[in-house]
PDB file of C-alpha atoms in Angstrom:
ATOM      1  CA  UNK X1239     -73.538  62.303 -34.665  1.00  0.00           C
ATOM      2  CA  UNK X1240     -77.314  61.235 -34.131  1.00  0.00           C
ATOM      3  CA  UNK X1241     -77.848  62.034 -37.613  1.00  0.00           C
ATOM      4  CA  UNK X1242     -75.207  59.319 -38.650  1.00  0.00           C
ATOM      5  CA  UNK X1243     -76.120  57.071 -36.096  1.00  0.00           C
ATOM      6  CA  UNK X1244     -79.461  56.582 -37.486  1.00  0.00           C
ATOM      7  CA  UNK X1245     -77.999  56.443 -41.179  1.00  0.00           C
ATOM      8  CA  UNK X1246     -76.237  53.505 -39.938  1.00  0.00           C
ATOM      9  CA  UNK X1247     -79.062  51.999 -38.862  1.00  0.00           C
ATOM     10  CA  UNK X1248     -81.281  52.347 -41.830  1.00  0.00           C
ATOM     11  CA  UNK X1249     -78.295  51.156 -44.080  1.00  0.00           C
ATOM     12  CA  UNK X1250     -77.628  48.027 -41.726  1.00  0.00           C
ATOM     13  CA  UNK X1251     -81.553  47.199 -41.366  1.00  0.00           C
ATOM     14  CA  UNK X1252     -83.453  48.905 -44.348  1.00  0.00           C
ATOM     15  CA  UNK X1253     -84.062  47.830 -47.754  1.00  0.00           C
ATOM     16  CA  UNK X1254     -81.586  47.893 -50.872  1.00  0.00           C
ATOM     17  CA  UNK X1255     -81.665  51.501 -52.099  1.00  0.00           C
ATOM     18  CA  UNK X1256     -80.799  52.050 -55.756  1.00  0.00           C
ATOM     19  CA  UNK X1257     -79.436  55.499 -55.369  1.00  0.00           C
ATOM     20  CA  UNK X1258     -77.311  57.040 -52.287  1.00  0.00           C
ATOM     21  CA  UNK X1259     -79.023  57.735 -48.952  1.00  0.00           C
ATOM     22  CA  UNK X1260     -80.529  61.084 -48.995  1.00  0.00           C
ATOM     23  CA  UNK X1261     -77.583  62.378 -46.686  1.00  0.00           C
ATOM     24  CA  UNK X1262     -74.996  60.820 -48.661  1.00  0.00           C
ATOM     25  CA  UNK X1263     -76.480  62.192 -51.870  1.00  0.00           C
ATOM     26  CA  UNK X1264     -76.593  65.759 -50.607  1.00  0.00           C
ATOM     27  CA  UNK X1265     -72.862  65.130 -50.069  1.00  0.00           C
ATOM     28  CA  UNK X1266     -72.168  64.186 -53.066  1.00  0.00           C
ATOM     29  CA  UNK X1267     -74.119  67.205 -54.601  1.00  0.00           C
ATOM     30  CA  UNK X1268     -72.029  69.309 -52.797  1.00  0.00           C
ATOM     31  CA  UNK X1269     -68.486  67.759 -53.993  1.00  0.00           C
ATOM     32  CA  UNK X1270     -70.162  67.908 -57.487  1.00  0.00           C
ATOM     33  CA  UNK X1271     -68.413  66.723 -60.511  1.00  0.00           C
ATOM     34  CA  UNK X1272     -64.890  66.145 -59.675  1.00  0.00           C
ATOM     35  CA  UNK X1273     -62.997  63.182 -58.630  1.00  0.00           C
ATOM     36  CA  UNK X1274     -62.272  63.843 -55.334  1.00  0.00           C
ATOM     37  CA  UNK X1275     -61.679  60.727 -52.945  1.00  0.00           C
ATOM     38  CA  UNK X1276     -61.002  62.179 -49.553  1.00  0.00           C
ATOM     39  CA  UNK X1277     -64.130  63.815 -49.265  1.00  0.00           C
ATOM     40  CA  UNK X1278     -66.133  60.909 -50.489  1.00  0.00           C
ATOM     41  CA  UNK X1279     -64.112  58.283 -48.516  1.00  0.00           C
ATOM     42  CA  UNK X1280     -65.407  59.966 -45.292  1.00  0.00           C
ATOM     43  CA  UNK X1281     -68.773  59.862 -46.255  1.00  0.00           C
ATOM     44  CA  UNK X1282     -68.797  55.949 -47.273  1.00  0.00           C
ATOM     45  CA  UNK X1283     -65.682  54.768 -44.420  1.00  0.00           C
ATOM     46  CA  UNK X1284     -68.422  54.587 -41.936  1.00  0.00           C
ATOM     47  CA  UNK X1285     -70.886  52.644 -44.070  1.00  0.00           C
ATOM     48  CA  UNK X1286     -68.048  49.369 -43.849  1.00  0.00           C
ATOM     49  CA  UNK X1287     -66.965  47.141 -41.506  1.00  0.00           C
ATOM     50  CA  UNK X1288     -63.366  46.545 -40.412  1.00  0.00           C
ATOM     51  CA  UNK X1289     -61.154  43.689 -41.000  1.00  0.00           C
ATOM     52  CA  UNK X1290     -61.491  40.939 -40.137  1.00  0.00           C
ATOM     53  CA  UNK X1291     -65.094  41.045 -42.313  1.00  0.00           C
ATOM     54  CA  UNK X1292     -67.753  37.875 -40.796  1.00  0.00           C
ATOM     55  CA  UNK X1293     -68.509  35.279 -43.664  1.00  0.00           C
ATOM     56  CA  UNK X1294     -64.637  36.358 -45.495  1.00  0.00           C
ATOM     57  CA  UNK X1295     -61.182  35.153 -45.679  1.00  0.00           C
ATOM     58  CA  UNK X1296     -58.676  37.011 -47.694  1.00  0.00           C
ATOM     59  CA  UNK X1297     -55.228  36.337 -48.776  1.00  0.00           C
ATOM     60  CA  UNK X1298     -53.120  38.995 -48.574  1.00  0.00           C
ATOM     61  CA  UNK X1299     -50.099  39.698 -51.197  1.00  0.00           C
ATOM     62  CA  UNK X1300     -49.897  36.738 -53.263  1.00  0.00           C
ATOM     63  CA  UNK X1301     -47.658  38.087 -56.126  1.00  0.00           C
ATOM     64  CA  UNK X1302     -47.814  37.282 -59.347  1.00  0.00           C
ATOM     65  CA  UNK X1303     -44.582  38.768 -60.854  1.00  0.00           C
ATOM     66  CA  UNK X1304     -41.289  39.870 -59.993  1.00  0.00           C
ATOM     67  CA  UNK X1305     -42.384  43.885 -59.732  1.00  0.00           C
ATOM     68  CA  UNK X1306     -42.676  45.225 -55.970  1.00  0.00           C
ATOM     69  CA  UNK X1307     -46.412  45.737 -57.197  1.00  0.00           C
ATOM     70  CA  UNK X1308     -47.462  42.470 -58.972  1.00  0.00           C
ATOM     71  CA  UNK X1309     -49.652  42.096 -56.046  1.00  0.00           C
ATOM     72  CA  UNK X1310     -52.994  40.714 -55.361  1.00  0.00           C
ATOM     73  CA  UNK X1311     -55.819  39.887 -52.196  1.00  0.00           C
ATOM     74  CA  UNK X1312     -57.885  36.872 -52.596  1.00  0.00           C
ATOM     75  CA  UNK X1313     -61.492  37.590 -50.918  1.00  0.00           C
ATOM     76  CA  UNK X1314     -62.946  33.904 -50.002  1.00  0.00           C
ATOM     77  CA  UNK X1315     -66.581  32.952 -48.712  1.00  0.00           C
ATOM     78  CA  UNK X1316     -65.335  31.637 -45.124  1.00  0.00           C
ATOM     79  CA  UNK X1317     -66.959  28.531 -45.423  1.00  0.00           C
ATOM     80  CA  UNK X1318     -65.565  26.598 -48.531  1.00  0.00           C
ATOM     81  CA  UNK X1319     -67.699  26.371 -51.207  1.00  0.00           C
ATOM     82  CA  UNK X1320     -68.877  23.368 -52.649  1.00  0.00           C
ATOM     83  CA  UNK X1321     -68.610  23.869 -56.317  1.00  0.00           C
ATOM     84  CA  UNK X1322     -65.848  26.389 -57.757  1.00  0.00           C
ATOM     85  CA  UNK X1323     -67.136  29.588 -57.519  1.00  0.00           C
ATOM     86  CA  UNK X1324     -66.582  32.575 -60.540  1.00  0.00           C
ATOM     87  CA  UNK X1325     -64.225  34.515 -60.272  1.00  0.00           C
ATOM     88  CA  UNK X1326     -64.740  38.485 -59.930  1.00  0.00           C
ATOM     89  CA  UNK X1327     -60.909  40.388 -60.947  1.00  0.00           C
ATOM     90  CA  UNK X1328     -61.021  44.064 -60.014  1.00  0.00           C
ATOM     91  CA  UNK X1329     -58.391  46.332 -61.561  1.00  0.00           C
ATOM     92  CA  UNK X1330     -58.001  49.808 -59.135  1.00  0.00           C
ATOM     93  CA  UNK X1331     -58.097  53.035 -60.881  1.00  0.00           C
ATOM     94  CA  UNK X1332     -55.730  56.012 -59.963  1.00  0.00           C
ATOM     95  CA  UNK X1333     -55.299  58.399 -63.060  1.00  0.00           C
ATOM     96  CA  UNK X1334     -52.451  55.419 -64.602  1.00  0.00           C
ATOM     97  CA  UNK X1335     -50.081  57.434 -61.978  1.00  0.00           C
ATOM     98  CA  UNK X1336     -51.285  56.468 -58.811  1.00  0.00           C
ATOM     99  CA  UNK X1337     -54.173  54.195 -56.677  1.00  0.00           C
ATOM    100  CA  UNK X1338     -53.594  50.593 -55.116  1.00  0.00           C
ATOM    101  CA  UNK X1339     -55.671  47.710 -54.667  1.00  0.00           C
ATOM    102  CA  UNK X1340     -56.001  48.574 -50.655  1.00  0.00           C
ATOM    103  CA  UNK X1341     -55.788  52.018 -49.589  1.00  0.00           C
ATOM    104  CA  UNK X1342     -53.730  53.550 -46.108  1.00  0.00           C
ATOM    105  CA  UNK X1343     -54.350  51.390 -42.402  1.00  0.00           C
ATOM    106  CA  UNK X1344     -57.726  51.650 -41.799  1.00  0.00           C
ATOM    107  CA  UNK X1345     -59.183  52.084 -45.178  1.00  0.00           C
ATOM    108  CA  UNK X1346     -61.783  50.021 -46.217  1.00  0.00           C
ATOM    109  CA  UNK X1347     -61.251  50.696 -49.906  1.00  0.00           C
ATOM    110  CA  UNK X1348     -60.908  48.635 -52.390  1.00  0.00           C
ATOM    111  CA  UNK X1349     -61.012  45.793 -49.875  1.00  0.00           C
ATOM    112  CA  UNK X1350     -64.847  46.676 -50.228  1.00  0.00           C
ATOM    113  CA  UNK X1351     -64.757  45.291 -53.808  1.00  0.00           C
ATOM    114  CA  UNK X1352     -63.714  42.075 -52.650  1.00  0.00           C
ATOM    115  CA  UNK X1353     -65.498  41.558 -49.700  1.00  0.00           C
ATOM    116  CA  UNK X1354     -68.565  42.356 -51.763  1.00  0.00           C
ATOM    117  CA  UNK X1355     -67.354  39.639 -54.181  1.00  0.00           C
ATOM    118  CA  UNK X1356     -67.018  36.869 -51.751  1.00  0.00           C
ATOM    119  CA  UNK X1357     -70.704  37.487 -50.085  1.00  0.00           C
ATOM    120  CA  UNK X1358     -72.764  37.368 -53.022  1.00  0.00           C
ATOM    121  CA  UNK X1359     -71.016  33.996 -54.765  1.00  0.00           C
ATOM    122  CA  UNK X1360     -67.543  34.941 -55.701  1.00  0.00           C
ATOM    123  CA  UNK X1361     -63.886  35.148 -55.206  1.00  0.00           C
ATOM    124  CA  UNK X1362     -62.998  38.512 -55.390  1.00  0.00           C
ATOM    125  CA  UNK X1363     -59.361  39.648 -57.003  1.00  0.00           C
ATOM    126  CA  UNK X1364     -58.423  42.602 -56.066  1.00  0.00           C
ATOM    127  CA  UNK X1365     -55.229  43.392 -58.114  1.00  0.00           C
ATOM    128  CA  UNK X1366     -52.429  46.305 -57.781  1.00  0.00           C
ATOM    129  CA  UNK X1367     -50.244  47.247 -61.461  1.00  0.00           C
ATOM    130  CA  UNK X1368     -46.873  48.892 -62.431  1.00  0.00           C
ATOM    131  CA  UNK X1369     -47.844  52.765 -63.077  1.00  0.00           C
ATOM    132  CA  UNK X1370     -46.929  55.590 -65.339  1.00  0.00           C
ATOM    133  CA  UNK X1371     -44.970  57.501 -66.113  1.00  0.00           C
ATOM    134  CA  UNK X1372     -42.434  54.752 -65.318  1.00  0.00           C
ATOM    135  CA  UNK X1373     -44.217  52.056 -67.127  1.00  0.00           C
ATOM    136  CA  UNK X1374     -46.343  53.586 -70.083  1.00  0.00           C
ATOM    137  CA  UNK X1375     -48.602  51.226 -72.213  1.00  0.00           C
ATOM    138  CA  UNK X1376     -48.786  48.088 -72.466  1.00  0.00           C
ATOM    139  CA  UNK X1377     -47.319  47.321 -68.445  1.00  0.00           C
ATOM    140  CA  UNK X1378     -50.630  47.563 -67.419  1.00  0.00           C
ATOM    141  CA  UNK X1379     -51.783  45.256 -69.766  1.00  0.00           C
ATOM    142  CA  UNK X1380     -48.813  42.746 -69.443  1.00  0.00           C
ATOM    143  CA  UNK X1381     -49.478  42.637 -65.522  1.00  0.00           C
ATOM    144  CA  UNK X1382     -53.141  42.365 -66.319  1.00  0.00           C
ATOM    145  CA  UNK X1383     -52.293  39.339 -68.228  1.00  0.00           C
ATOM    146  CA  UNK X1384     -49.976  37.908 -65.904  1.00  0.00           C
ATOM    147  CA  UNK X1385     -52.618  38.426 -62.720  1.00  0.00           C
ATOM    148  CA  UNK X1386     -55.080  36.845 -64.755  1.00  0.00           C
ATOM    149  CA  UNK X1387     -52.500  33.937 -65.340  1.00  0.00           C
ATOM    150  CA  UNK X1388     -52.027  33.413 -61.657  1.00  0.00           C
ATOM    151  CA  UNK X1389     -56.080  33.082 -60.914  1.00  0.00           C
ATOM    152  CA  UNK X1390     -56.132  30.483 -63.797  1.00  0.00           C
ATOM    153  CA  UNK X1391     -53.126  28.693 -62.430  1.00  0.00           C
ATOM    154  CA  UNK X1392     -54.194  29.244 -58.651  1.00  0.00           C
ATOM    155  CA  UNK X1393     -57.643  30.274 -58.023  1.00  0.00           C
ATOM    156  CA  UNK X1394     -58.769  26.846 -57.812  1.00  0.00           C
ATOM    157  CA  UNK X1395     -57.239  26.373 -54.388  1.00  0.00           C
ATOM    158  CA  UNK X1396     -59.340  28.801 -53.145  1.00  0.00           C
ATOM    159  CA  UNK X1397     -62.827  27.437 -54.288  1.00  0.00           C
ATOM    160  CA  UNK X1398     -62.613  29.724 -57.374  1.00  0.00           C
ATOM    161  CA  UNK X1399     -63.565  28.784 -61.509  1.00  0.00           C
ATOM    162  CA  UNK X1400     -60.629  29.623 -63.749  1.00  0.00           C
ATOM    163  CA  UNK X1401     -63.391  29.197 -66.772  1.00  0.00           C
ATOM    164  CA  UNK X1402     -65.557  31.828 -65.086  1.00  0.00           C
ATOM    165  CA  UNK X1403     -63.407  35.009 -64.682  1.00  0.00           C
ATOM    166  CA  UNK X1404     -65.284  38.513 -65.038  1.00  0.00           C
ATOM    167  CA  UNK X1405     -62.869  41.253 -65.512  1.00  0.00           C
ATOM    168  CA  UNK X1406     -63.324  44.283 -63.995  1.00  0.00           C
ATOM    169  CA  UNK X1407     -62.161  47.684 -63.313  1.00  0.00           C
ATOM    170  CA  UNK X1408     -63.003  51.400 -62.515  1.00  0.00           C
ATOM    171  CA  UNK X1409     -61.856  54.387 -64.144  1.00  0.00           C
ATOM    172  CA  UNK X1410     -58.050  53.898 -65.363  1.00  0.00           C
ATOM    173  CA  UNK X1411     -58.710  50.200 -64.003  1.00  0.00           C
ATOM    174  CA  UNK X1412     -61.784  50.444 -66.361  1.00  0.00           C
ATOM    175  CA  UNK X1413     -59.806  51.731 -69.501  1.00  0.00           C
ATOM    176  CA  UNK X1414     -56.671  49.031 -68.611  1.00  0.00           C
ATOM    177  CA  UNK X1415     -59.397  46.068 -68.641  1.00  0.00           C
ATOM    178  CA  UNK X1416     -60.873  47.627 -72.032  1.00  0.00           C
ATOM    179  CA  UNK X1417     -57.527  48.124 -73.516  1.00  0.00           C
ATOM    180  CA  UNK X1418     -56.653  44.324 -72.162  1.00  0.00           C
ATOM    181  CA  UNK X1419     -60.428  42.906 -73.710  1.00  0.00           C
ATOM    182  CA  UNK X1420     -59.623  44.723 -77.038  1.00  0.00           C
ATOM    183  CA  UNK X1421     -56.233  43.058 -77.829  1.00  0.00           C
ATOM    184  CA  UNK X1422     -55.802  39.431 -78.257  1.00  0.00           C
ATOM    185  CA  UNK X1423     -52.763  39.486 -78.300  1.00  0.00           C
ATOM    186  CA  UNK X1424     -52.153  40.291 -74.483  1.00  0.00           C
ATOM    187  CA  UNK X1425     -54.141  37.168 -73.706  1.00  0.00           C
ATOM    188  CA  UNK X1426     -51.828  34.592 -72.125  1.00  0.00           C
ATOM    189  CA  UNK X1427     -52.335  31.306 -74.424  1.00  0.00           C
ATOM    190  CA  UNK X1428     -53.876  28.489 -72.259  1.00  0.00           C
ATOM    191  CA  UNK X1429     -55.651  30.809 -69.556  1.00  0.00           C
ATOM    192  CA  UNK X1430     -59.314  30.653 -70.235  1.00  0.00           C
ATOM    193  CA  UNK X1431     -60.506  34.205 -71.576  1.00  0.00           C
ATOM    194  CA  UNK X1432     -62.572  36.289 -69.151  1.00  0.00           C
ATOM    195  CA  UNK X1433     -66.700  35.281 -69.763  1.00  0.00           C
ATOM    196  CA  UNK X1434     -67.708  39.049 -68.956  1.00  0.00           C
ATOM    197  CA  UNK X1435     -65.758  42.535 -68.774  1.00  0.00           C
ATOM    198  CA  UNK X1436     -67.331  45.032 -66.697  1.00  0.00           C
ATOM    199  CA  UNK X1437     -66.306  48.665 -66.955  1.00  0.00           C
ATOM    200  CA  UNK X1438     -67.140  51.290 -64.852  1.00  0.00           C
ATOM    201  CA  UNK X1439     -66.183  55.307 -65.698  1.00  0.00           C
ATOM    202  CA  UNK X1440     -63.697  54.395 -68.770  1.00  0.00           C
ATOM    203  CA  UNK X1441     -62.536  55.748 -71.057  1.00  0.00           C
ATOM    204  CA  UNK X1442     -62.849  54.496 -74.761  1.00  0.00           C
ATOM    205  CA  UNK X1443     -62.137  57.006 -77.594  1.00  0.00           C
ATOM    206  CA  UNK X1444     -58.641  59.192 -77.240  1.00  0.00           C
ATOM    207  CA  UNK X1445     -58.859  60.271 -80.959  1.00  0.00           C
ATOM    208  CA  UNK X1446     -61.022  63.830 -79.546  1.00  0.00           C
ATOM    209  CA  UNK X1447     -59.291  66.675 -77.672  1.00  0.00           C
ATOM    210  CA  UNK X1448     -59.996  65.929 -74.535  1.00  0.00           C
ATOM    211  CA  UNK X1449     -56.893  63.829 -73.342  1.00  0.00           C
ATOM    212  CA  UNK X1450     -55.290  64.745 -69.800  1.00  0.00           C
ATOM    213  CA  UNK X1451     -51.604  64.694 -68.771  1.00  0.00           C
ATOM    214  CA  UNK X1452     -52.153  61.559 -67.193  1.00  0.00           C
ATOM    215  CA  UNK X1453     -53.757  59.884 -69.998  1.00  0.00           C
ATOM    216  CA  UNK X1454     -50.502  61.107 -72.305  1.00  0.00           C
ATOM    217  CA  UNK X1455     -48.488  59.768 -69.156  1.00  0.00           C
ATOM    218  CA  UNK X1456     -49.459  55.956 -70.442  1.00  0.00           C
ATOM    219  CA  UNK X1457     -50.897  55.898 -73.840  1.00  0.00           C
ATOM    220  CA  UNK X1458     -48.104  58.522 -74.860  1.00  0.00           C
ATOM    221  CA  UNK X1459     -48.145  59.901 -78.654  1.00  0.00           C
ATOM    222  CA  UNK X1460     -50.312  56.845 -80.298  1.00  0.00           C
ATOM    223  CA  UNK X1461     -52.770  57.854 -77.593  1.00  0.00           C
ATOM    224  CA  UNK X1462     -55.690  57.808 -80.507  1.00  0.00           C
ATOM    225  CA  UNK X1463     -54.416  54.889 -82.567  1.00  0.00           C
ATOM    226  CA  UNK X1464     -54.436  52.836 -78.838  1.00  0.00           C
ATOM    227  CA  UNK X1465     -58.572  53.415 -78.026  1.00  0.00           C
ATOM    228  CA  UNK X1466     -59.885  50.383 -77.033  1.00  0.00           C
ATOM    229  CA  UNK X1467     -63.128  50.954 -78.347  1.00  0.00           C
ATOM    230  CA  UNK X1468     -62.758  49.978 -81.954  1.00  0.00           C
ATOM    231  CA  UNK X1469     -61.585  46.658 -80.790  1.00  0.00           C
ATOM    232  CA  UNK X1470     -64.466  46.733 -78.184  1.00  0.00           C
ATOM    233  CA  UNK X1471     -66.406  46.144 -81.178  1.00  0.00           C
ATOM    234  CA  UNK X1472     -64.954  42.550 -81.780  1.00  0.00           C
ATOM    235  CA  UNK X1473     -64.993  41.361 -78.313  1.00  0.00           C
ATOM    236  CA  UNK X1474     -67.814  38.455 -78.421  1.00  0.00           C
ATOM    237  CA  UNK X1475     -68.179  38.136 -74.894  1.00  0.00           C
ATOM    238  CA  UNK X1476     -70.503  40.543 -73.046  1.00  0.00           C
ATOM    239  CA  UNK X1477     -69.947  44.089 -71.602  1.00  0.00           C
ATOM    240  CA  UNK X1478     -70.992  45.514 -69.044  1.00  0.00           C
ATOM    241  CA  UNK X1479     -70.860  49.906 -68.925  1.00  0.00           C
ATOM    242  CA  UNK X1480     -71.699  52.257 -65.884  1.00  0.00           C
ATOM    243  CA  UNK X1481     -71.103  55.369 -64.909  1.00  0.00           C
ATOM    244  CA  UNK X1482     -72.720  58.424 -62.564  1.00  0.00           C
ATOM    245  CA  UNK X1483     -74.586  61.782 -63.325  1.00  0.00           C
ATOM    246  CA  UNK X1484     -72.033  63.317 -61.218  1.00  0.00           C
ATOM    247  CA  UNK X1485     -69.186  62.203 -62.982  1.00  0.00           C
ATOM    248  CA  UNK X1486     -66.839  64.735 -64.895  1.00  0.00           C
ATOM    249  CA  UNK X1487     -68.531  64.898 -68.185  1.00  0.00           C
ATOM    250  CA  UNK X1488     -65.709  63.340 -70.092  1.00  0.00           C
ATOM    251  CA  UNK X1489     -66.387  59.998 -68.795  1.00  0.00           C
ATOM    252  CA  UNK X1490     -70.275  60.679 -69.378  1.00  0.00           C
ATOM    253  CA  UNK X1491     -69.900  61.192 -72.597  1.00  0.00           C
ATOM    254  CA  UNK X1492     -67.163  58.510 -73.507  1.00  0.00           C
ATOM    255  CA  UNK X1493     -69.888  55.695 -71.653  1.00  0.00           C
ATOM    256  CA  UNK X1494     -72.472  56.944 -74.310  1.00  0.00           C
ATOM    257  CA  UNK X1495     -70.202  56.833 -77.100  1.00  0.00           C
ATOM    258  CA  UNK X1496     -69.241  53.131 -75.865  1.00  0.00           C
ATOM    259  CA  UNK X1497     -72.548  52.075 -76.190  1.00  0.00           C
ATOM    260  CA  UNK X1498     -73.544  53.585 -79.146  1.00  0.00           C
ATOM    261  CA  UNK X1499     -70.665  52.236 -80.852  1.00  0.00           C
ATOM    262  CA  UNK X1500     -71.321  48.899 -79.745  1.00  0.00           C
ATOM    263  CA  UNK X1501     -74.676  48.847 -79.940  1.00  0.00           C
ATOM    264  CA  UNK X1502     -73.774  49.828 -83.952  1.00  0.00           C
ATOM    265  CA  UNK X1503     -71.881  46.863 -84.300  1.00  0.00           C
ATOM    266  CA  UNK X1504     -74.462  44.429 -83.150  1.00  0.00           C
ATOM    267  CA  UNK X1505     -71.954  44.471 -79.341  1.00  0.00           C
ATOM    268  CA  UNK X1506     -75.120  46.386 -77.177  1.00  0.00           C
ATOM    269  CA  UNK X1507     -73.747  46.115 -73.850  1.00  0.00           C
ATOM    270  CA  UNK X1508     -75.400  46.496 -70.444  1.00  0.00           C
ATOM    271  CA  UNK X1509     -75.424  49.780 -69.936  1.00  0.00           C
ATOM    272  CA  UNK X1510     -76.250  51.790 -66.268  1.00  0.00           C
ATOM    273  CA  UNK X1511     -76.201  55.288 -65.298  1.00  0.00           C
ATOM    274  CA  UNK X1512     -75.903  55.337 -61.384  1.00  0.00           C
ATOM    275  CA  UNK X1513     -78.321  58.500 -60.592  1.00  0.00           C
ATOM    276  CA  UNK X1514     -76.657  60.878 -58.149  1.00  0.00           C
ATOM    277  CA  UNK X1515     -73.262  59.143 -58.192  1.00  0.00           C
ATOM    278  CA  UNK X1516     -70.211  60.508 -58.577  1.00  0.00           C
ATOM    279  CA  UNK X1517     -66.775  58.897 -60.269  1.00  0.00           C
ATOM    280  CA  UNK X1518     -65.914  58.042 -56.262  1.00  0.00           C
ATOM    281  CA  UNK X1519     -69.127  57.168 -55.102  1.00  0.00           C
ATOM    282  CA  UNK X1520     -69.840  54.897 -57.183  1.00  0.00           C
ATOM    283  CA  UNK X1521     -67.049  52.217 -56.361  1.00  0.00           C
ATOM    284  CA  UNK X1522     -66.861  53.273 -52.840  1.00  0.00           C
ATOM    285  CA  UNK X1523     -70.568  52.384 -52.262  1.00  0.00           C
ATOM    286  CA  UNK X1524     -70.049  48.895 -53.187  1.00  0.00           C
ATOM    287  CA  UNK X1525     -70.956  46.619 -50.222  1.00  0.00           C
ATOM    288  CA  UNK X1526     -73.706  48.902 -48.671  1.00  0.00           C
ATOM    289  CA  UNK X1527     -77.372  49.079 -49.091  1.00  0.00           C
ATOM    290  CA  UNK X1528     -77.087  51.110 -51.709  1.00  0.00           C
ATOM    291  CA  UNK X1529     -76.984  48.651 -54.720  1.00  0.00           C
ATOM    292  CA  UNK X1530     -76.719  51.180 -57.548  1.00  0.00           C
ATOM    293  CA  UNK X1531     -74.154  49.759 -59.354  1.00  0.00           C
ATOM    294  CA  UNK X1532     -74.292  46.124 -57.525  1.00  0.00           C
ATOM    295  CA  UNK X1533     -77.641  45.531 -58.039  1.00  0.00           C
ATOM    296  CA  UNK X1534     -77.625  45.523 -62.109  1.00  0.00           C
ATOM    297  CA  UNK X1535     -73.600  43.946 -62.012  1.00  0.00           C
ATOM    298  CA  UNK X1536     -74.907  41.178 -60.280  1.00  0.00           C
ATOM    299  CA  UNK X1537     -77.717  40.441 -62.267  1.00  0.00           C
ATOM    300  CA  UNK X1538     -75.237  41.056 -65.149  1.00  0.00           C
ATOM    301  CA  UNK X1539     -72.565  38.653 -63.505  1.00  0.00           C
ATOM    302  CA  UNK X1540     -75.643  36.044 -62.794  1.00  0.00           C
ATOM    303  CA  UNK X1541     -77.744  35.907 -66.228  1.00  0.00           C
TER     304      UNK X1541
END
């Protein structure tokens, strides 16, 4: 318990670190290389603070269709800003079968997102999508379209830019925002397009072998003709790609792919590798001192 103690303290009063806390990290090491959220939820829970979060408003719930989970938060600086603010949408991951924008009583994930969002210059999104099996490809894409039609319609009453939306998402939120960025013809006519798309642990490419049951769950048997990434390619505005050494190497090795591909069609993206991270850690750390990931998306989201 001392041992934490005083990792809370360094966290709370230290500098920005740009990898996990050494007794985070060792954590992580010993998880490894799968995706395993309980495990990593108890080693970031007691790096966040509790709702109500100082300097944030949120609004829970706002729906924006008629499906029990067309639902989204709205994360707000407290004190109104003075000019619109952009816009930051996070899509959740969850293997296309499972995951929600706010996890069980008590969780402070993906809240975290948000609240991170709406303390550095933002409104923060945070939105939850119909899932697989249930709703295969596009659903994901039609709700993405529809949330993103409810911030342009509505974000302004909350100090937020509709012209200055950067989509986001992590893992199969990642891969639903790439899939959404690559199509035009999801895009609602007369919202703004997002400026940015940020991706973190996608996928890309689902013409190799090395598609899961889940992934079949969604993209079902045009799985390969569906990768976003060739349409990646013709996506003008810019990318953003991370993802961590200790992620399963499927997702390492589609984030290289990404980039090379891009970066052969003229598209180089911002590309990170978060050292010591795994596929949990990464999103989970967002909102501590440890500014892997939010250091170089906020610099990305700022240039």
């Amino acid at each position: 318990m001392a041992r934490l103690l005083l990792l809370l303290l360094l966290l709370a009063a230290g500098p920005a670190m740009a990898q996990p806390p050494p007794e985070i990290a060792a954590g992580l090491a010993r998880i490894g290389r799968v995706i395993a959220p309980p495990p990593t939820g108890a080693l970031y829970a007691p790096l966040h603070g509790r709702e109500p979060w100082e300097g944030v408003t949120v609004t829970r719930d706002a729906r924006y269709g008629t499906d029990p989970r067309h639902r989204l938060d709205v994360f707000t600086p407290a004190t109104r800003p003075t000019q619109p603010l952009p816009v930051l949408v996070f899509i959740h991951g969850g293997g296309f079968v499972a995951g929600d924008k706010q996890g069980p009583d008590g969780s402070p994930f993906y809240a975290n997102v948000g609240v991170w969002a709406a303390r550095n210059g933002m409104i923060g999104v945070n939105i939850t999508y119909r899932l697989a099996p249930a709703h295969p490809y596009p659903a994901a894409q039609e709700d993405v379209a529809a949330a993103l039609s409810w911030v342009s319609a509505n974000i302004a009453a909350h100090g937020g830019d509709p012209a200055r939306v950067i989509l986001s998402g992590h893992s199969a939120g990642a891969i639903h925002a790439a899939l959404y960025a690559a199509e035009p013809r999801f895009h609602p006519a007369g919202v703004a397009p997002p400026v940015a798309y940020a991706f973190v642990s996608g996928l890309f490419d689902f013409t190799g072998a090395d598609m899961a049951a889940n992934d079949n769950a969604y993209l079902g048997a045009e799985a390969a003709a569906r990768s976003p990434l060739p349409g990646l390619t013709r996506v003008t505005q810019p990318i953003f790609l991370a993802h961590g050494t200790l992620d399963p190497e499927r997702f390492v090795q589609h984030s290289v792919r990404a980039r090379e591909v891009l970066c052969a069609a003229g598209r180089c993206p911002t590309a990170v590798t978060l050292e010591g991270h795994s596929h949990i850690s990464e999103v989970y750390a967002i909102g501590t001192a440890d500014t892997s990931l939010t250091a170089p998306l906020l610099a990305f989201i700022r240039r």
